């Protein structure tokens, strides 16, 4: 029997893609949404069985405040966090806030589906090896790892960083071109360069990699335009909700539904 669920993520493209994939597998997606900061309002109003809560920054202060509110107002809703690994403090914070499970962002759809079913049944949905790794890291902190997001960011020019942010927000080539005041052919070239530099084959893969490594947050924190001298430049830097099934689409910042393209 399919699960009645909602998908929220800090990045619209990822929420939309996951919602569409789960629909194809027979689950009832009540809504897909971005960002996660507004998840509680939608979950409280629609009362799904499961909420998939995707965040690239699980250790950030207040990241799981919406989960705590859901637990207070809709305790019957099981929340499964989709987050990066390693992130032992993020895993601990998710469960402390009341999450029923934690799944890697790069988990296969079958793994996400298993976690949903376990959470709906009242079980903790987290892979044993993930839990062991989190405890091991908390008890024996490793040396600071290389910052993959920073390394990737240095590979991109300012315009390419802005393009990546727009791609992750679900913008198509024409919207990217209009938003950056460039020709569609130029926007298409920038997108292809971003895919090539990140070593991925599609926009969805680029968005997923950027979210998983924290690259997207670094680029978005400056509006897609990096500070001067932080990495390669290709010239002067630019100056720099929710929708249930069947609801009409909106603008870049507004509501959308799974399957809708900008």
PDB file of C-alpha atoms in Angstrom:
ATOM      1  CA  UNK A   1       0.000   0.000   0.000  1.00  0.00           C
ATOM      2  CA  UNK A   2       1.398   3.385  -0.992  1.00  0.00           C
ATOM      3  CA  UNK A   3       2.463   5.989   1.541  1.00  0.00           C
ATOM      4  CA  UNK A   4       0.689   9.347   1.793  1.00  0.00           C
ATOM      5  CA  UNK A   5       3.582  11.767   1.965  1.00  0.00           C
ATOM      6  CA  UNK A   6       5.060  15.198   1.407  1.00  0.00           C
ATOM      7  CA  UNK A   7       8.521  16.066   0.135  1.00  0.00           C
ATOM      8  CA  UNK A   8      10.275  19.216   1.312  1.00  0.00           C
ATOM      9  CA  UNK A   9      13.818  20.207   0.428  1.00  0.00           C
ATOM     10  CA  UNK A  10      15.878  23.367   0.469  1.00  0.00           C
ATOM     11  CA  UNK A  11      16.209  22.975  -3.312  1.00  0.00           C
ATOM     12  CA  UNK A  12      13.131  22.854  -5.509  1.00  0.00           C
ATOM     13  CA  UNK A  13      14.632  20.706  -8.247  1.00  0.00           C
ATOM     14  CA  UNK A  14      15.531  17.937  -5.805  1.00  0.00           C
ATOM     15  CA  UNK A  15      12.101  18.019  -4.145  1.00  0.00           C
ATOM     16  CA  UNK A  16      10.380  17.854  -7.513  1.00  0.00           C
ATOM     17  CA  UNK A  17      12.528  14.989  -8.798  1.00  0.00           C
ATOM     18  CA  UNK A  18      12.072  12.873  -5.666  1.00  0.00           C
ATOM     19  CA  UNK A  19       8.333  13.517  -5.566  1.00  0.00           C
ATOM     20  CA  UNK A  20       7.972  12.469  -9.201  1.00  0.00           C
ATOM     21  CA  UNK A  21      10.001   9.291  -8.644  1.00  0.00           C
ATOM     22  CA  UNK A  22       7.893   8.287  -5.639  1.00  0.00           C
ATOM     23  CA  UNK A  23       4.669   8.951  -7.515  1.00  0.00           C
ATOM     24  CA  UNK A  24       5.808   6.541 -10.204  1.00  0.00           C
ATOM     25  CA  UNK A  25       6.306   3.915  -7.505  1.00  0.00           C
ATOM     26  CA  UNK A  26       2.687   4.171  -6.395  1.00  0.00           C
ATOM     27  CA  UNK A  27       2.909   6.590  -3.490  1.00  0.00           C
ATOM     28  CA  UNK A  28       0.546   9.514  -3.009  1.00  0.00           C
ATOM     29  CA  UNK A  29       2.518  12.753  -2.929  1.00  0.00           C
ATOM     30  CA  UNK A  30       0.314  15.409  -1.358  1.00  0.00           C
ATOM     31  CA  UNK A  31       2.795  18.183  -2.071  1.00  0.00           C
ATOM     32  CA  UNK A  32       6.409  18.994  -2.843  1.00  0.00           C
ATOM     33  CA  UNK A  33       7.919  22.131  -1.378  1.00  0.00           C
ATOM     34  CA  UNK A  34      10.911  24.377  -0.842  1.00  0.00           C
ATOM     35  CA  UNK A  35      12.490  25.536   1.388  1.00  0.00           C
ATOM     36  CA  UNK A  36      12.404  23.382   4.503  1.00  0.00           C
ATOM     37  CA  UNK A  37      11.870  26.393   6.768  1.00  0.00           C
ATOM     38  CA  UNK A  38       8.188  26.393   5.798  1.00  0.00           C
ATOM     39  CA  UNK A  39       7.657  22.645   6.106  1.00  0.00           C
ATOM     40  CA  UNK A  40       5.769  22.742   9.390  1.00  0.00           C
ATOM     41  CA  UNK A  41       2.901  24.883   8.083  1.00  0.00           C
ATOM     42  CA  UNK A  42       2.206  22.567   5.165  1.00  0.00           C
ATOM     43  CA  UNK A  43       2.555  19.357   7.157  1.00  0.00           C
ATOM     44  CA  UNK A  44       0.280  20.648   9.910  1.00  0.00           C
ATOM     45  CA  UNK A  45      -2.378  21.643   7.364  1.00  0.00           C
ATOM     46  CA  UNK A  46      -2.260  18.482   5.232  1.00  0.00           C
ATOM     47  CA  UNK A  47      -1.326  15.783   7.788  1.00  0.00           C
ATOM     48  CA  UNK A  48       0.574  13.240   5.639  1.00  0.00           C
ATOM     49  CA  UNK A  49       1.725   9.898   7.017  1.00  0.00           C
ATOM     50  CA  UNK A  50       5.362  10.682   6.229  1.00  0.00           C
ATOM     51  CA  UNK A  51       7.310  13.850   5.497  1.00  0.00           C
ATOM     52  CA  UNK A  52      10.641  13.594   3.660  1.00  0.00           C
ATOM     53  CA  UNK A  53      12.756  16.510   4.855  1.00  0.00           C
ATOM     54  CA  UNK A  54      15.840  17.224   2.731  1.00  0.00           C
ATOM     55  CA  UNK A  55      18.602  19.500   4.010  1.00  0.00           C
ATOM     56  CA  UNK A  56      22.193  20.045   2.948  1.00  0.00           C
ATOM     57  CA  UNK A  57      23.095  21.681   6.287  1.00  0.00           C
ATOM     58  CA  UNK A  58      21.822  19.431   9.081  1.00  0.00           C
ATOM     59  CA  UNK A  59      24.265  20.836  11.631  1.00  0.00           C
ATOM     60  CA  UNK A  60      23.172  24.457  11.063  1.00  0.00           C
ATOM     61  CA  UNK A  61      21.449  26.142  14.019  1.00  0.00           C
ATOM     62  CA  UNK A  62      17.676  25.800  13.776  1.00  0.00           C
ATOM     63  CA  UNK A  63      17.805  23.443  10.791  1.00  0.00           C
ATOM     64  CA  UNK A  64      15.355  21.047  12.433  1.00  0.00           C
ATOM     65  CA  UNK A  65      13.074  23.537  14.178  1.00  0.00           C
ATOM     66  CA  UNK A  66      10.254  22.675  11.716  1.00  0.00           C
ATOM     67  CA  UNK A  67      10.528  19.000  12.737  1.00  0.00           C
ATOM     68  CA  UNK A  68      10.147  19.917  16.395  1.00  0.00           C
ATOM     69  CA  UNK A  69       7.005  21.892  15.592  1.00  0.00           C
ATOM     70  CA  UNK A  70       5.603  19.036  13.519  1.00  0.00           C
ATOM     71  CA  UNK A  71       6.168  16.742  16.481  1.00  0.00           C
ATOM     72  CA  UNK A  72       4.222  19.079  18.737  1.00  0.00           C
ATOM     73  CA  UNK A  73       1.277  19.727  16.426  1.00  0.00           C
ATOM     74  CA  UNK A  74       1.158  16.549  14.330  1.00  0.00           C
ATOM     75  CA  UNK A  75       2.902  13.836  16.384  1.00  0.00           C
ATOM     76  CA  UNK A  76       1.427  11.112  14.179  1.00  0.00           C
ATOM     77  CA  UNK A  77       3.472  12.340  11.182  1.00  0.00           C
ATOM     78  CA  UNK A  78       6.790  10.499  10.753  1.00  0.00           C
ATOM     79  CA  UNK A  79       9.586  12.739   9.485  1.00  0.00           C
ATOM     80  CA  UNK A  80      12.509  11.184   7.613  1.00  0.00           C
ATOM     81  CA  UNK A  81      15.500  13.452   7.050  1.00  0.00           C
ATOM     82  CA  UNK A  82      17.495  13.263   3.824  1.00  0.00           C
ATOM     83  CA  UNK A  83      20.933  14.644   4.586  1.00  0.00           C
ATOM     84  CA  UNK A  84      24.629  14.526   3.772  1.00  0.00           C
ATOM     85  CA  UNK A  85      27.092  12.057   5.255  1.00  0.00           C
ATOM     86  CA  UNK A  86      29.325  12.266   7.174  1.00  0.00           C
ATOM     87  CA  UNK A  87      27.321  14.524   9.450  1.00  0.00           C
ATOM     88  CA  UNK A  88      27.208  12.886  12.884  1.00  0.00           C
ATOM     89  CA  UNK A  89      26.088  16.030  14.665  1.00  0.00           C
ATOM     90  CA  UNK A  90      23.391  16.523  12.044  1.00  0.00           C
ATOM     91  CA  UNK A  91      22.123  12.974  12.570  1.00  0.00           C
ATOM     92  CA  UNK A  92      22.044  13.484  16.329  1.00  0.00           C
ATOM     93  CA  UNK A  93      20.262  16.838  15.938  1.00  0.00           C
ATOM     94  CA  UNK A  94      17.658  15.316  13.607  1.00  0.00           C
ATOM     95  CA  UNK A  95      16.672  12.615  16.093  1.00  0.00           C
ATOM     96  CA  UNK A  96      16.788  15.070  19.000  1.00  0.00           C
ATOM     97  CA  UNK A  97      14.242  17.213  17.132  1.00  0.00           C
ATOM     98  CA  UNK A  98      11.932  14.219  16.735  1.00  0.00           C
ATOM     99  CA  UNK A  99      12.831  12.757  13.334  1.00  0.00           C
ATOM    100  CA  UNK A 100      11.897   9.118  12.773  1.00  0.00           C
ATOM    101  CA  UNK A 101      14.721   8.443  10.351  1.00  0.00           C
ATOM    102  CA  UNK A 102      17.803   9.722   8.544  1.00  0.00           C
ATOM    103  CA  UNK A 103      18.745   8.684   5.004  1.00  0.00           C
ATOM    104  CA  UNK A 104      21.754   9.678   2.912  1.00  0.00           C
ATOM    105  CA  UNK A 105      21.068  12.207   0.171  1.00  0.00           C
ATOM    106  CA  UNK A 106      22.671   9.847  -2.334  1.00  0.00           C
ATOM    107  CA  UNK A 107      20.643   6.794  -1.266  1.00  0.00           C
ATOM    108  CA  UNK A 108      18.868   4.860  -4.007  1.00  0.00           C
ATOM    109  CA  UNK A 109      15.113   5.358  -4.314  1.00  0.00           C
ATOM    110  CA  UNK A 110      14.558   1.864  -2.905  1.00  0.00           C
ATOM    111  CA  UNK A 111      16.383   2.864   0.273  1.00  0.00           C
ATOM    112  CA  UNK A 112      14.278   5.992   0.648  1.00  0.00           C
ATOM    113  CA  UNK A 113      11.151   3.910   0.149  1.00  0.00           C
ATOM    114  CA  UNK A 114      12.195   1.394   2.826  1.00  0.00           C
ATOM    115  CA  UNK A 115      12.854   4.219   5.270  1.00  0.00           C
ATOM    116  CA  UNK A 116       9.404   5.696   4.588  1.00  0.00           C
ATOM    117  CA  UNK A 117       7.682   2.382   5.283  1.00  0.00           C
ATOM    118  CA  UNK A 118       9.647   1.779   8.494  1.00  0.00           C
ATOM    119  CA  UNK A 119       8.941   5.281   9.739  1.00  0.00           C
ATOM    120  CA  UNK A 120       5.228   4.920   9.008  1.00  0.00           C
ATOM    121  CA  UNK A 121       5.247   1.693  11.026  1.00  0.00           C
ATOM    122  CA  UNK A 122       6.736   3.511  14.019  1.00  0.00           C
ATOM    123  CA  UNK A 123      10.274   2.151  13.631  1.00  0.00           C
ATOM    124  CA  UNK A 124      13.530   4.092  13.526  1.00  0.00           C
ATOM    125  CA  UNK A 125      14.582   4.400   9.910  1.00  0.00           C
ATOM    126  CA  UNK A 126      18.369   4.639   9.782  1.00  0.00           C
ATOM    127  CA  UNK A 127      20.912   2.229   8.374  1.00  0.00           C
ATOM    128  CA  UNK A 128      22.961   0.525  11.148  1.00  0.00           C
ATOM    129  CA  UNK A 129      26.246   1.399   9.463  1.00  0.00           C
ATOM    130  CA  UNK A 130      25.198   5.046   9.287  1.00  0.00           C
ATOM    131  CA  UNK A 131      24.411   5.071  12.993  1.00  0.00           C
ATOM    132  CA  UNK A 132      27.677   3.324  13.863  1.00  0.00           C
ATOM    133  CA  UNK A 133      29.610   5.813  11.780  1.00  0.00           C
ATOM    134  CA  UNK A 134      27.890   8.740  13.484  1.00  0.00           C
ATOM    135  CA  UNK A 135      28.652   7.408  16.965  1.00  0.00           C
ATOM    136  CA  UNK A 136      32.258   6.666  16.007  1.00  0.00           C
ATOM    137  CA  UNK A 137      32.742  10.194  14.681  1.00  0.00           C
ATOM    138  CA  UNK A 138      31.149  11.791  17.736  1.00  0.00           C
ATOM    139  CA  UNK A 139      33.299   9.723  20.118  1.00  0.00           C
ATOM    140  CA  UNK A 140      36.500  10.002  18.084  1.00  0.00           C
ATOM    141  CA  UNK A 141      36.361  13.180  15.980  1.00  0.00           C
ATOM    142  CA  UNK A 142      38.462  12.927  12.854  1.00  0.00           C
ATOM    143  CA  UNK A 143      40.696  15.686  11.609  1.00  0.00           C
ATOM    144  CA  UNK A 144      38.892  18.397   9.658  1.00  0.00           C
ATOM    145  CA  UNK A 145      38.155  16.863   6.237  1.00  0.00           C
ATOM    146  CA  UNK A 146      38.871  18.603   2.972  1.00  0.00           C
ATOM    147  CA  UNK A 147      36.073  20.996   2.132  1.00  0.00           C
ATOM    148  CA  UNK A 148      34.706  19.491  -1.069  1.00  0.00           C
ATOM    149  CA  UNK A 149      32.235  22.317  -1.552  1.00  0.00           C
ATOM    150  CA  UNK A 150      34.987  24.932  -1.348  1.00  0.00           C
ATOM    151  CA  UNK A 151      37.147  22.970  -3.784  1.00  0.00           C
ATOM    152  CA  UNK A 152      34.327  22.712  -6.323  1.00  0.00           C
ATOM    153  CA  UNK A 153      33.432  26.373  -5.898  1.00  0.00           C
ATOM    154  CA  UNK A 154      36.960  27.395  -6.849  1.00  0.00           C
ATOM    155  CA  UNK A 155      36.495  25.589 -10.171  1.00  0.00           C
ATOM    156  CA  UNK A 156      33.559  27.764 -11.173  1.00  0.00           C
ATOM    157  CA  UNK A 157      33.553  31.330 -12.448  1.00  0.00           C
ATOM    158  CA  UNK A 158      31.135  33.819 -10.846  1.00  0.00           C
ATOM    159  CA  UNK A 159      28.634  33.458 -13.673  1.00  0.00           C
ATOM    160  CA  UNK A 160      28.823  29.668 -13.540  1.00  0.00           C
ATOM    161  CA  UNK A 161      28.171  29.766  -9.797  1.00  0.00           C
ATOM    162  CA  UNK A 162      25.060  31.861 -10.398  1.00  0.00           C
ATOM    163  CA  UNK A 163      23.944  29.468 -13.128  1.00  0.00           C
ATOM    164  CA  UNK A 164      24.349  26.521 -10.738  1.00  0.00           C
ATOM    165  CA  UNK A 165      22.130  28.219  -8.139  1.00  0.00           C
ATOM    166  CA  UNK A 166      19.481  28.887 -10.780  1.00  0.00           C
ATOM    167  CA  UNK A 167      19.669  25.312 -12.073  1.00  0.00           C
ATOM    168  CA  UNK A 168      19.122  23.998  -8.555  1.00  0.00           C
ATOM    169  CA  UNK A 169      16.058  26.220  -8.242  1.00  0.00           C
ATOM    170  CA  UNK A 170      14.564  24.508 -11.283  1.00  0.00           C
ATOM    171  CA  UNK A 171      15.046  27.266 -13.842  1.00  0.00           C
ATOM    172  CA  UNK A 172      15.201  26.279 -17.499  1.00  0.00           C
ATOM    173  CA  UNK A 173      17.553  27.816 -20.048  1.00  0.00           C
ATOM    174  CA  UNK A 174      15.200  30.654 -20.986  1.00  0.00           C
ATOM    175  CA  UNK A 175      14.593  31.649 -17.363  1.00  0.00           C
ATOM    176  CA  UNK A 176      18.311  31.561 -16.633  1.00  0.00           C
ATOM    177  CA  UNK A 177      18.992  33.766 -19.659  1.00  0.00           C
ATOM    178  CA  UNK A 178      16.278  36.258 -18.686  1.00  0.00           C
ATOM    179  CA  UNK A 179      17.361  36.391 -15.054  1.00  0.00           C
ATOM    180  CA  UNK A 180      21.010  36.988 -15.941  1.00  0.00           C
ATOM    181  CA  UNK A 181      20.272  39.248 -18.926  1.00  0.00           C
ATOM    182  CA  UNK A 182      22.201  37.041 -21.342  1.00  0.00           C
ATOM    183  CA  UNK A 183      21.318  35.199 -24.541  1.00  0.00           C
ATOM    184  CA  UNK A 184      19.804  31.693 -24.244  1.00  0.00           C
ATOM    185  CA  UNK A 185      22.758  30.294 -26.181  1.00  0.00           C
ATOM    186  CA  UNK A 186      25.129  31.844 -23.639  1.00  0.00           C
ATOM    187  CA  UNK A 187      23.094  30.440 -20.759  1.00  0.00           C
ATOM    188  CA  UNK A 188      23.175  27.006 -22.388  1.00  0.00           C
ATOM    189  CA  UNK A 189      26.960  27.245 -22.719  1.00  0.00           C
ATOM    190  CA  UNK A 190      27.327  28.191 -19.055  1.00  0.00           C
ATOM    191  CA  UNK A 191      25.176  25.211 -18.019  1.00  0.00           C
ATOM    192  CA  UNK A 192      27.278  22.820 -20.096  1.00  0.00           C
ATOM    193  CA  UNK A 193      30.482  24.200 -18.575  1.00  0.00           C
ATOM    194  CA  UNK A 194      29.089  23.743 -15.075  1.00  0.00           C
ATOM    195  CA  UNK A 195      28.178  20.114 -15.820  1.00  0.00           C
ATOM    196  CA  UNK A 196      31.617  19.482 -17.310  1.00  0.00           C
ATOM    197  CA  UNK A 197      33.523  21.054 -14.402  1.00  0.00           C
ATOM    198  CA  UNK A 198      31.476  19.175 -11.810  1.00  0.00           C
ATOM    199  CA  UNK A 199      31.889  15.925 -13.741  1.00  0.00           C
ATOM    200  CA  UNK A 200      28.161  15.178 -13.989  1.00  0.00           C
ATOM    201  CA  UNK A 201      25.863  14.367 -16.880  1.00  0.00           C
ATOM    202  CA  UNK A 202      22.662  16.218 -16.040  1.00  0.00           C
ATOM    203  CA  UNK A 203      21.264  19.262 -14.268  1.00  0.00           C
ATOM    204  CA  UNK A 204      19.701  17.064 -11.610  1.00  0.00           C
ATOM    205  CA  UNK A 205      23.052  15.404 -10.874  1.00  0.00           C
ATOM    206  CA  UNK A 206      24.709  18.834 -10.651  1.00  0.00           C
ATOM    207  CA  UNK A 207      22.074  20.054  -8.176  1.00  0.00           C
ATOM    208  CA  UNK A 208      22.371  16.894  -6.084  1.00  0.00           C
ATOM    209  CA  UNK A 209      26.195  17.087  -5.963  1.00  0.00           C
ATOM    210  CA  UNK A 210      26.094  20.780  -5.094  1.00  0.00           C
ATOM    211  CA  UNK A 211      23.575  20.198  -2.304  1.00  0.00           C
ATOM    212  CA  UNK A 212      25.445  17.200  -0.897  1.00  0.00           C
ATOM    213  CA  UNK A 213      28.827  18.957  -0.726  1.00  0.00           C
ATOM    214  CA  UNK A 214      27.586  22.323   0.515  1.00  0.00           C
ATOM    215  CA  UNK A 215      28.644  23.985  -2.746  1.00  0.00           C
ATOM    216  CA  UNK A 216      25.159  25.332  -3.352  1.00  0.00           C
ATOM    217  CA  UNK A 217      24.969  26.994   0.051  1.00  0.00           C
ATOM    218  CA  UNK A 218      28.338  28.691  -0.523  1.00  0.00           C
ATOM    219  CA  UNK A 219      27.241  30.024  -3.899  1.00  0.00           C
ATOM    220  CA  UNK A 220      23.742  30.999  -2.774  1.00  0.00           C
ATOM    221  CA  UNK A 221      25.064  32.759   0.343  1.00  0.00           C
ATOM    222  CA  UNK A 222      26.478  35.435  -1.943  1.00  0.00           C
ATOM    223  CA  UNK A 223      23.598  35.383  -4.385  1.00  0.00           C
ATOM    224  CA  UNK A 224      25.529  33.127  -6.708  1.00  0.00           C
ATOM    225  CA  UNK A 225      28.349  35.649  -6.909  1.00  0.00           C
ATOM    226  CA  UNK A 226      31.512  34.707  -4.964  1.00  0.00           C
ATOM    227  CA  UNK A 227      33.613  37.247  -3.077  1.00  0.00           C
ATOM    228  CA  UNK A 228      36.385  38.844  -5.103  1.00  0.00           C
ATOM    229  CA  UNK A 229      39.461  36.636  -5.229  1.00  0.00           C
ATOM    230  CA  UNK A 230      37.726  33.546  -3.873  1.00  0.00           C
ATOM    231  CA  UNK A 231      38.023  31.683  -7.148  1.00  0.00           C
ATOM    232  CA  UNK A 232      38.335  31.983 -10.915  1.00  0.00           C
ATOM    233  CA  UNK A 233      36.673  34.886 -12.693  1.00  0.00           C
ATOM    234  CA  UNK A 234      35.413  35.252 -16.223  1.00  0.00           C
ATOM    235  CA  UNK A 235      35.085  39.008 -16.080  1.00  0.00           C
ATOM    236  CA  UNK A 236      33.217  41.529 -13.933  1.00  0.00           C
ATOM    237  CA  UNK A 237      30.960  39.901 -11.366  1.00  0.00           C
ATOM    238  CA  UNK A 238      27.225  40.589 -11.639  1.00  0.00           C
ATOM    239  CA  UNK A 239      25.852  42.977  -9.065  1.00  0.00           C
ATOM    240  CA  UNK A 240      24.688  41.356  -6.976  1.00  0.00           C
ATOM    241  CA  UNK A 241       5.591  27.606  -0.601  1.00  0.00           C
ATOM    242  CA  UNK A 242       4.165  25.136  -1.399  1.00  0.00           C
ATOM    243  CA  UNK A 243       1.670  23.575  -3.825  1.00  0.00           C
ATOM    244  CA  UNK A 244      -0.511  20.504  -3.319  1.00  0.00           C
ATOM    245  CA  UNK A 245      -1.368  18.187  -6.164  1.00  0.00           C
ATOM    246  CA  UNK A 246      -3.293  19.977  -8.847  1.00  0.00           C
ATOM    247  CA  UNK A 247      -2.438  23.512  -7.720  1.00  0.00           C
ATOM    248  CA  UNK A 248      -1.280  25.950 -10.402  1.00  0.00           C
ATOM    249  CA  UNK A 249       2.424  26.623 -10.762  1.00  0.00           C
ATOM    250  CA  UNK A 250       4.138  29.860  -9.905  1.00  0.00           C
ATOM    251  CA  UNK A 251       7.294  31.878 -10.212  1.00  0.00           C
ATOM    252  CA  UNK A 252      10.832  31.025  -9.251  1.00  0.00           C
ATOM    253  CA  UNK A 253      10.115  31.880  -5.596  1.00  0.00           C
ATOM    254  CA  UNK A 254       6.486  30.800  -5.590  1.00  0.00           C
ATOM    255  CA  UNK A 255       4.592  27.521  -5.458  1.00  0.00           C
ATOM    256  CA  UNK A 256       5.087  24.597  -7.766  1.00  0.00           C
ATOM    257  CA  UNK A 257       3.970  21.024  -8.130  1.00  0.00           C
ATOM    258  CA  UNK A 258       5.910  17.825  -8.878  1.00  0.00           C
ATOM    259  CA  UNK A 259       6.525  17.375 -12.591  1.00  0.00           C
ATOM    260  CA  UNK A 260       6.190  21.081 -13.389  1.00  0.00           C
ATOM    261  CA  UNK A 261       9.095  22.734 -15.160  1.00  0.00           C
ATOM    262  CA  UNK A 262      10.052  26.380 -15.078  1.00  0.00           C
TER     263      UNK A 262
END
